[in-house]
Amino acid sequence: MPRYFIWTIGCQMNKAESQRIASYLDSVGYQVAAAHWEAELVVLNTCVVRRSAEDKVLGTLGLLKGLKEEHPNLSILVTGCFVNSDIEGLKRRFPHVDFFFKPGAYSELTGWIQKQGIYSALSTQHSTLRWKTSSPCAFVPIIQGCNKFCSYCIVPYRRGRETSRPLEEIVCEVNGLVKQGIKEVTLLGQNVASYGNDLPEHLDLADLLNELNGIDNLARIRFLTNHPSDTSQKLIQAMASLNKVCEHLDLAVQSGDNNILKAMRRGYTVEQFRELIHTIRQHVPQVALSTDIIVGFPGEAEEQFEHTFSLLEEMRFDVVHVAAYSPRTGTIAWRKYKDDIPPEVKKERLIKVEQLQADVAAEVNSAYQGKVVEVLVEGNKKGKWHGRTRSDKIVFFKSNDDCSGQLLKIRIKKTSPWSLQGEVEYNS
Ligand code: SF4
């Protein structure tokens, strides 16, 4: 049986899509290989959001070229954000790649597999796929692309405009996953909060959450990532009222300075963002919030960086993902602004944010000390079980029992900025 290897670079969205491709390849008779050099088919799922990610893609393509020279029968397929609309140009640049297909274009993949003539390519009906995962958690893409065009972001150019999957299709998929033992789903998209805008029925994410909340044996629902401007009152109400929707929200602010937010084309002010967080915390008091920050955006003087720093001090997020700005060719910021913040200043600011966040997270997490939390156990590493709380905190604990996939009560004995440690609470 021919073997496949999927090489995934990038975000959860890519990981979810790779999982889906793997399920499809399994269903048509391929077997997973332990390493790329053992495979007859390599699928490279790419990311170009940051320059470092694109460099990694180029390096991997170079490595695969060498592998193909040694094994001419190897087929190389490339998908993800690296695949732009100029497929012919990509083919000329990378003649060793057999097939390029756009992210989420499963019909193109199935068409290519069918053309190989060896396998009866089955349907990619999501409900019929068996998911290859030992985890009780699954990622479910619900919307592709983005209409926002933030000035620094390449995603709308590569993933295209927003395309939501029909609600019934998602519900059907989640029902299928639950039948296979999945207990938690994370709904994914570049901006899930705009789910449904392009659907004729005028549905939105709150409607979808409502439907999914009714699925028996599904324990938890998460969703990410959200654009603050699309995070509606209706969505906040749904989070507050639906028992399976976790108290965890990812809301990227990117900067705490209004001039920088304007240059980024984020579409909200610091004051509006602050108000939104206030409303969310009022309605969902236990909510854990994470955010993204870009430091060193063009024109970010010391004063403007300080505005970001103060906002982070004030908001006390549970998690902050921080990145140094790097211009992406083809974006508005790349065309309009000079990358004028020296790399050492960007690095200094990045470290400053990371240090602040380590202190904030240590304090936030210390509130869990002695508390009993519900943990969905995802696996075992080096003799310790690990899982997450509804608020997305990673918890480690020891037990001689097989705890995989179980929802357990854990009493927290030790906290750190990054994780919690505890013991099973047998009497609760
Ligand atoms: S919301 Fe902005 S940053 Fe996020 S994917 Fe869309 S364009 Fe990119």
CSV table of N, CA and C in Angstrom, one decimal, residues 107-240:
chain,number,residue,atom,x,y,z
A,107,SER,N,-12.0,19.2,-3.3
A,107,SER,CA,-12.4,18.5,-4.6
A,107,SER,C,-11.2,18.5,-5.5
A,108,GLU,N,-10.3,19.5,-5.5
A,108,GLU,CA,-9.2,19.5,-6.3
A,108,GLU,C,-8.2,18.3,-5.9
A,109,LEU,N,-8.1,18.1,-4.6
A,109,LEU,CA,-7.3,17.0,-4.1
A,109,LEU,C,-7.9,15.7,-4.6
A,110,THR,N,-9.2,15.5,-4.4
A,110,THR,CA,-9.8,14.2,-4.8
A,110,THR,C,-9.7,14.0,-6.3
A,111,GLY,N,-9.8,15.1,-7.0
A,111,GLY,CA,-9.7,15.0,-8.5
A,111,GLY,C,-8.3,14.5,-8.9
A,112,TRP,N,-7.3,15.0,-8.2
A,112,TRP,CA,-5.9,14.6,-8.5
A,112,TRP,C,-5.7,13.1,-8.1
A,113,ILE,N,-6.2,12.8,-7.0
A,113,ILE,CA,-6.1,11.4,-6.5
A,113,ILE,C,-6.8,10.4,-7.5
A,114,GLN,N,-8.0,10.8,-8.0
A,114,GLN,CA,-8.7,10.0,-8.9
A,114,GLN,C,-7.9,9.8,-10.2
A,115,LYS,N,-7.3,10.9,-10.6
A,115,LYS,CA,-6.5,10.9,-11.9
A,115,LYS,C,-5.4,9.8,-11.8
A,116,GLN,N,-4.9,9.6,-10.6
A,116,GLN,CA,-3.8,8.6,-10.5
A,116,GLN,C,-4.3,7.2,-10.9
A,117,GLY,N,-5.7,7.0,-10.8
A,117,GLY,CA,-6.3,5.8,-11.4
A,117,GLY,C,-6.1,4.6,-10.5
A,118,ILE,N,-5.5,4.7,-9.4
A,118,ILE,CA,-5.3,3.5,-8.6
A,118,ILE,C,-6.4,3.2,-7.6
A,119,TYR,N,-6.9,4.3,-7.1
A,119,TYR,CA,-7.9,4.1,-6.0
A,119,TYR,C,-9.2,4.7,-6.4
A,120,SER,N,-10.3,4.1,-5.8
A,120,SER,CA,-11.6,4.6,-6.0
A,120,SER,C,-11.7,5.8,-5.0
A,121,ALA,N,-11.6,7.0,-5.5
A,121,ALA,CA,-11.6,8.1,-4.6
A,121,ALA,C,-13.0,8.2,-4.0
A,122,LEU,N,-13.1,8.1,-2.7
A,122,LEU,CA,-14.5,8.2,-2.1
A,122,LEU,C,-14.9,9.6,-1.9
A,123,SER,N,-16.1,9.7,-1.4
A,123,SER,CA,-16.6,11.1,-1.1
A,123,SER,C,-15.8,11.7,0.0
A,124,THR,N,-15.7,13.0,0.0
A,124,THR,CA,-15.1,13.7,1.2
A,124,THR,C,-16.2,14.2,2.1
A,125,GLN,N,-17.4,13.6,2.1
A,125,GLN,CA,-18.4,13.9,3.0
A,125,GLN,C,-17.8,13.8,4.4
A,126,HIS,N,-17.8,15.0,5.1
A,126,HIS,CA,-17.1,15.0,6.4
A,126,HIS,C,-17.7,14.0,7.4
A,127,SER,N,-19.0,13.8,7.4
A,127,SER,CA,-19.7,13.0,8.4
A,127,SER,C,-19.2,11.5,8.2
A,128,THR,N,-18.7,11.1,7.0
A,128,THR,CA,-18.4,9.7,6.8
A,128,THR,C,-16.9,9.5,7.1
A,129,LEU,N,-16.1,10.5,7.3
A,129,LEU,CA,-14.7,10.3,7.6
A,129,LEU,C,-14.5,9.8,9.0
A,130,ARG,N,-13.6,8.9,9.1
A,130,ARG,CA,-13.1,8.5,10.5
A,130,ARG,C,-11.9,9.3,10.8
A,131,TRP,N,-12.0,10.0,11.9
A,131,TRP,CA,-10.9,10.9,12.3
A,131,TRP,C,-9.8,10.1,13.0
A,132,LYS,N,-8.6,10.4,12.5
A,132,LYS,CA,-7.4,9.7,13.1
A,132,LYS,C,-6.9,10.5,14.3
A,133,THR,N,-7.5,10.3,15.4
A,133,THR,CA,-7.0,11.0,16.5
A,133,THR,C,-7.2,10.2,17.8
A,134,SER,N,-6.3,10.2,18.7
A,134,SER,CA,-6.5,9.6,20.0
A,134,SER,C,-7.0,10.6,21.0
A,135,SER,N,-7.0,11.8,20.6
A,135,SER,CA,-7.5,12.9,21.5
A,135,SER,C,-9.0,13.0,21.5
A,136,PRO,N,-9.6,13.4,22.6
A,136,PRO,CA,-11.1,13.6,22.6
A,136,PRO,C,-11.5,15.0,22.0
A,137,CYS,N,-10.5,15.7,21.4
A,137,CYS,CA,-10.8,17.0,20.9
A,137,CYS,C,-10.5,17.1,19.4
A,138,ALA,N,-11.4,17.8,18.7
A,138,ALA,CA,-11.2,17.9,17.3
A,138,ALA,C,-11.4,19.4,16.8
A,139,PHE,N,-10.7,19.8,15.8
A,139,PHE,CA,-10.8,21.1,15.2
A,139,PHE,C,-11.7,21.0,14.0
A,140,VAL,N,-12.6,22.0,13.9
A,140,VAL,CA,-13.6,21.9,12.8
A,140,VAL,C,-13.6,23.3,12.1
A,141,PRO,N,-13.0,23.4,10.9
A,141,PRO,CA,-13.0,24.7,10.2
A,141,PRO,C,-14.5,25.0,9.8
A,142,ILE,N,-14.9,26.3,10.1
A,142,ILE,CA,-16.3,26.6,9.7
A,142,ILE,C,-16.3,27.8,8.7
A,143,ILE,N,-15.2,28.5,8.5
A,143,ILE,CA,-15.1,29.6,7.6
A,143,ILE,C,-13.7,29.7,7.0
A,144,GLN,N,-13.6,29.9,5.8
A,144,GLN,CA,-12.3,30.1,5.1
A,144,GLN,C,-12.2,31.6,4.7
A,145,GLY,N,-11.0,32.1,4.7
A,145,GLY,CA,-10.7,33.4,4.1
A,145,GLY,C,-11.1,34.5,5.1
A,146,CYS,N,-10.9,35.7,4.6
A,146,CYS,CA,-11.1,36.9,5.4
A,146,CYS,C,-11.4,38.1,4.5
A,147,ASN,N,-12.4,39.0,5.0
A,147,ASN,CA,-12.7,40.2,4.2
A,147,ASN,C,-12.1,41.4,4.8
A,148,LYS,N,-11.3,41.3,5.9
A,148,LYS,CA,-11.0,42.5,6.6
A,148,LYS,C,-9.8,43.3,6.0
A,149,PHE,N,-8.8,42.7,5.4
A,149,PHE,CA,-7.7,43.4,4.8
A,149,PHE,C,-7.0,44.3,5.8
A,150,CYS,N,-6.6,43.7,7.0
A,150,CYS,CA,-5.7,44.5,7.9
A,150,CYS,C,-4.4,44.7,7.1
A,151,SER,N,-3.8,45.9,7.3
A,151,SER,CA,-2.8,46.3,6.4
A,151,SER,C,-1.6,45.4,6.4
A,152,TYR,N,-1.3,44.7,7.4
A,152,TYR,CA,-0.1,43.9,7.5
A,152,TYR,C,-0.3,42.4,7.1
A,153,CYS,N,-1.5,42.1,6.8
A,153,CYS,CA,-1.9,40.6,6.7
A,153,CYS,C,-2.0,40.1,5.3
A,154,ILE,N,-1.4,39.0,5.0
A,154,ILE,CA,-1.4,38.4,3.7
A,154,ILE,C,-2.6,37.4,3.5
A,155,VAL,N,-3.3,37.1,4.6
A,155,VAL,CA,-4.3,36.0,4.5
A,155,VAL,C,-5.4,36.3,3.5
A,156,PRO,N,-6.0,37.5,3.4
A,156,PRO,CA,-7.1,37.7,2.4
A,156,PRO,C,-6.6,37.5,1.0
A,157,TYR,N,-5.3,37.7,0.7
A,157,TYR,CA,-4.8,37.5,-0.6
A,157,TYR,C,-4.6,36.1,-0.9
A,158,ARG,N,-4.3,35.3,0.1
A,158,ARG,CA,-4.0,33.9,-0.1
A,158,ARG,C,-5.2,33.0,0.1
A,159,ARG,N,-6.0,33.3,1.1
A,159,ARG,CA,-7.1,32.4,1.4
A,159,ARG,C,-8.4,32.9,0.8
A,160,GLY,N,-8.4,34.1,0.2
A,160,GLY,CA,-9.5,34.7,-0.5
A,160,GLY,C,-10.6,35.3,0.5
A,161,ARG,N,-11.7,35.6,-0.1
A,161,ARG,CA,-12.8,36.2,0.7
A,161,ARG,C,-13.5,35.1,1.6
A,162,GLU,N,-14.2,35.6,2.6
A,162,GLU,CA,-14.9,34.7,3.5
A,162,GLU,C,-15.9,33.8,2.8
A,163,THR,N,-15.7,32.5,3.1
A,163,THR,CA,-16.7,31.5,2.7
A,163,THR,C,-17.0,30.6,3.8
A,164,SER,N,-18.3,30.7,4.3
A,164,SER,CA,-18.7,29.9,5.4
A,164,SER,C,-19.3,28.6,4.9
A,165,ARG,N,-19.0,27.6,5.7
A,165,ARG,CA,-19.6,26.3,5.4
A,165,ARG,C,-21.1,26.3,5.9
A,166,PRO,N,-21.9,25.6,5.1
A,166,PRO,CA,-23.3,25.6,5.6
A,166,PRO,C,-23.5,25.0,7.0
A,167,LEU,N,-24.4,25.6,7.7
A,167,LEU,CA,-24.6,25.2,9.1
A,167,LEU,C,-24.9,23.7,9.2
A,168,GLU,N,-25.8,23.2,8.3
A,168,GLU,CA,-26.2,21.8,8.5
A,168,GLU,C,-24.9,20.9,8.3
A,169,GLU,N,-24.0,21.3,7.4
A,169,GLU,CA,-22.8,20.5,7.1
A,169,GLU,C,-22.0,20.4,8.3
A,170,ILE,N,-21.8,21.5,9.0
A,170,ILE,CA,-21.0,21.5,10.3
A,170,ILE,C,-21.6,20.7,11.3
A,171,VAL,N,-22.9,20.9,11.5
A,171,VAL,CA,-23.7,20.1,12.6
A,171,VAL,C,-23.5,18.6,12.3
A,172,CYS,N,-23.7,18.3,11.0
A,172,CYS,CA,-23.5,16.9,10.6
A,172,CYS,C,-22.1,16.3,10.9
A,173,GLU,N,-21.1,17.1,10.6
A,173,GLU,CA,-19.8,16.7,10.9
A,173,GLU,C,-19.5,16.5,12.4
A,174,VAL,N,-20.0,17.5,13.2
A,174,VAL,CA,-19.8,17.4,14.6
A,174,VAL,C,-20.5,16.2,15.2
A,175,ASN,N,-21.7,15.9,14.7
A,175,ASN,CA,-22.5,14.7,15.1
A,175,ASN,C,-21.7,13.5,14.9
A,176,GLY,N,-21.0,13.4,13.7
A,176,GLY,CA,-20.2,12.3,13.3
A,176,GLY,C,-19.0,12.2,14.2
A,177,LEU,N,-18.4,13.3,14.5
A,177,LEU,CA,-17.2,13.3,15.4
A,177,LEU,C,-17.6,12.8,16.8
A,178,VAL,N,-18.7,13.2,17.3
A,178,VAL,CA,-19.2,12.8,18.6
A,178,VAL,C,-19.4,11.3,18.7
A,179,LYS,N,-20.0,10.8,17.6
A,179,LYS,CA,-20.2,9.3,17.5
A,179,LYS,C,-18.9,8.6,17.5
A,180,GLN,N,-17.8,9.2,17.1
A,180,GLN,CA,-16.5,8.6,17.1
A,180,GLN,C,-15.8,8.8,18.4
A,181,GLY,N,-16.4,9.5,19.4
A,181,GLY,CA,-15.8,9.7,20.7
A,181,GLY,C,-15.3,11.0,21.0
A,182,ILE,N,-15.4,12.0,20.1
A,182,ILE,CA,-14.9,13.3,20.3
A,182,ILE,C,-15.9,14.0,21.4
A,183,LYS,N,-15.2,14.7,22.3
A,183,LYS,CA,-16.0,15.4,23.4
A,183,LYS,C,-15.9,16.9,23.3
A,184,GLU,N,-14.9,17.4,22.6
A,184,GLU,CA,-14.7,18.8,22.5
A,184,GLU,C,-14.4,19.2,21.1
A,185,VAL,N,-15.1,20.2,20.6
A,185,VAL,CA,-14.8,20.7,19.2
A,185,VAL,C,-14.4,22.2,19.3
A,186,THR,N,-13.4,22.5,18.5
A,186,THR,CA,-13.0,24.0,18.4
A,186,THR,C,-13.3,24.4,17.0
A,187,LEU,N,-14.2,25.3,16.9
A,187,LEU,CA,-14.6,25.8,15.5
A,187,LEU,C,-13.5,26.8,15.1
A,188,LEU,N,-13.0,26.7,13.9
A,188,LEU,CA,-11.9,27.4,13.4
A,188,LEU,C,-12.2,28.3,12.2
A,189,GLY,N,-11.5,29.4,12.1
A,189,GLY,CA,-11.5,30.3,11.0
A,189,GLY,C,-10.6,31.4,11.2
A,190,GLN,N,-10.3,32.2,10.1
A,190,GLN,CA,-9.4,33.4,10.3
A,190,GLN,C,-10.2,34.4,11.1
A,191,ASN,N,-11.5,34.4,11.0
A,191,ASN,CA,-12.4,35.3,11.8
A,191,ASN,C,-13.7,34.6,11.9
A,192,VAL,N,-13.8,33.7,12.9
A,192,VAL,CA,-15.1,33.0,13.1
A,192,VAL,C,-16.3,33.9,13.4
A,193,ALA,N,-16.0,35.0,14.0
A,193,ALA,CA,-17.0,35.9,14.4
A,193,ALA,C,-17.8,36.4,13.2
A,194,SER,N,-17.3,36.3,12.0
A,194,SER,CA,-18.1,36.8,10.9
A,194,SER,C,-18.7,35.6,10.1
A,195,TYR,N,-18.7,34.4,10.8
A,195,TYR,CA,-19.4,33.3,10.3
A,195,TYR,C,-20.8,33.6,9.8
A,196,GLY,N,-21.1,33.2,8.6
A,196,GLY,CA,-22.5,33.3,8.1
A,196,GLY,C,-22.8,34.5,7.4
A,197,ASN,N,-22.0,35.6,7.4
A,197,ASN,CA,-22.2,36.8,6.7
A,197,ASN,C,-22.5,36.5,5.2
A,198,ASP,N,-21.9,35.5,4.6
A,198,ASP,CA,-22.0,35.2,3.2
A,198,ASP,C,-23.1,34.2,2.9
A,199,LEU,N,-23.7,33.7,4.0
A,199,LEU,CA,-24.8,32.6,3.8
A,199,LEU,C,-26.1,33.3,3.5
A,200,PRO,N,-26.9,32.7,2.6
A,200,PRO,CA,-28.2,33.3,2.3
A,200,PRO,C,-29.2,33.4,3.5
A,201,GLU,N,-29.0,32.5,4.5
A,201,GLU,CA,-30.0,32.4,5.5
A,201,GLU,C,-29.8,33.4,6.6
A,202,HIS,N,-28.8,34.3,6.5
A,202,HIS,CA,-28.5,35.3,7.6
A,202,HIS,C,-28.3,34.6,8.9
A,203,LEU,N,-27.6,33.6,8.9
A,203,LEU,CA,-27.2,32.9,10.2
A,203,LEU,C,-25.9,33.5,10.7
A,204,ASP,N,-25.6,33.3,12.0
A,204,ASP,CA,-24.3,33.8,12.5
A,204,ASP,C,-23.8,32.7,13.5
A,205,LEU,N,-22.6,33.1,14.0
A,205,LEU,CA,-21.9,32.1,14.9
A,205,LEU,C,-22.8,31.8,16.1
A,206,ALA,N,-23.5,32.7,16.6
A,206,ALA,CA,-24.4,32.4,17.8
A,206,ALA,C,-25.4,31.3,17.4
A,207,ASP,N,-26.0,31.4,16.2
A,207,ASP,CA,-26.9,30.4,15.8
A,207,ASP,C,-26.2,29.0,15.7
A,208,LEU,N,-25.0,29.0,15.2
A,208,LEU,CA,-24.3,27.7,15.0
A,208,LEU,C,-24.0,27.2,16.4
A,209,LEU,N,-23.6,28.0,17.3
A,209,LEU,CA,-23.3,27.5,18.7
A,209,LEU,C,-24.5,26.9,19.3
A,210,ASN,N,-25.7,27.6,19.1
A,210,ASN,CA,-26.9,27.2,19.6
A,210,ASN,C,-27.3,25.7,19.1
A,211,GLU,N,-27.1,25.5,17.8
A,211,GLU,CA,-27.3,24.2,17.3
A,211,GLU,C,-26.4,23.1,17.9
A,212,LEU,N,-25.1,23.5,17.9
A,212,LEU,CA,-24.1,22.5,18.4
A,212,LEU,C,-24.3,22.2,19.9
A,213,ASN,N,-24.8,23.2,20.6
A,213,ASN,CA,-25.0,23.0,22.1
A,213,ASN,C,-26.1,21.9,22.3
A,214,GLY,N,-26.9,21.6,21.3
A,214,GLY,CA,-27.9,20.6,21.5
A,214,GLY,C,-27.5,19.2,21.2
A,215,ILE,N,-26.2,19.0,20.8
A,215,ILE,CA,-25.8,17.7,20.4
A,215,ILE,C,-25.4,16.8,21.7
A,216,ASP,N,-26.1,15.7,21.8
A,216,ASP,CA,-25.9,14.8,23.0
A,216,ASP,C,-24.5,14.3,23.0
A,217,ASN,N,-23.9,14.2,24.2
A,217,ASN,CA,-22.6,13.7,24.4
A,217,ASN,C,-21.4,14.6,23.9
A,218,LEU,N,-21.7,15.7,23.4
A,218,LEU,CA,-20.7,16.7,23.1
A,218,LEU,C,-20.6,17.5,24.4
A,219,ALA,N,-19.4,17.6,25.0
A,219,ALA,CA,-19.2,18.3,26.3
A,219,ALA,C,-18.8,19.8,26.2
A,220,ARG,N,-18.0,20.1,25.2
A,220,ARG,CA,-17.5,21.4,25.1
A,220,ARG,C,-17.4,22.0,23.7
A,221,ILE,N,-17.5,23.3,23.6
A,221,ILE,CA,-17.4,23.9,22.3
A,221,ILE,C,-16.5,25.2,22.5
A,222,ARG,N,-15.5,25.3,21.6
A,222,ARG,CA,-14.7,26.5,21.6
A,222,ARG,C,-14.7,27.1,20.2
A,223,PHE,N,-14.2,28.3,20.1
A,223,PHE,CA,-14.1,28.9,18.7
A,223,PHE,C,-13.0,29.9,18.7
A,224,LEU,N,-12.3,30.0,17.6
A,224,LEU,CA,-11.2,31.0,17.4
A,224,LEU,C,-10.9,31.1,15.9
A,225,THR,N,-10.3,32.2,15.5
A,225,THR,CA,-10.1,33.4,16.3
A,225,THR,C,-11.2,34.5,15.9
A,226,ASN,N,-11.3,35.5,16.8
A,226,ASN,CA,-12.4,36.5,16.6
A,226,ASN,C,-11.9,37.8,16.3
A,227,HIS,N,-12.5,38.5,15.4
A,227,HIS,CA,-12.1,39.9,15.2
A,227,HIS,C,-13.0,40.7,16.2
A,228,PRO,N,-12.4,41.7,16.9
A,228,PRO,CA,-13.2,42.4,17.9
A,228,PRO,C,-14.5,43.1,17.3
A,229,SER,N,-14.3,43.6,16.1
A,229,SER,CA,-15.5,44.4,15.5
A,229,SER,C,-16.6,43.5,15.2
A,230,ASP,N,-16.4,42.2,15.0
A,230,ASP,CA,-17.5,41.2,14.7
A,230,ASP,C,-18.0,40.5,15.9
A,231,THR,N,-17.5,40.8,17.1
A,231,THR,CA,-17.9,40.1,18.3
A,231,THR,C,-19.1,40.8,18.8
A,232,SER,N,-20.3,40.2,18.5
A,232,SER,CA,-21.6,40.9,18.7
A,232,SER,C,-22.1,40.6,20.1
A,233,GLN,N,-23.1,41.4,20.5
A,233,GLN,CA,-23.8,41.2,21.8
A,233,GLN,C,-24.5,39.9,21.7
A,234,LYS,N,-25.0,39.5,20.6
A,234,LYS,CA,-25.7,38.2,20.5
A,234,LYS,C,-24.7,37.0,20.8
A,235,LEU,N,-23.5,37.2,20.2
A,235,LEU,CA,-22.5,36.2,20.5
A,235,LEU,C,-22.1,36.1,22.0
A,236,ILE,N,-22.0,37.2,22.6
A,236,ILE,CA,-21.6,37.3,24.0
A,236,ILE,C,-22.7,36.6,24.8
A,237,GLN,N,-24.0,36.9,24.4
A,237,GLN,CA,-25.1,36.3,25.1
A,237,GLN,C,-25.1,34.8,25.0
A,238,ALA,N,-24.8,34.4,23.8
A,238,ALA,CA,-24.7,32.9,23.5
A,238,ALA,C,-23.6,32.3,24.4
A,239,MET,N,-22.5,32.9,24.5
A,239,MET,CA,-21.4,32.4,25.4
A,239,MET,C,-21.9,32.3,26.8
A,240,ALA,N,-22.7,33.3,27.2
A,240,ALA,CA,-23.1,33.4,28.6
A,240,ALA,C,-24.2,32.3,28.9
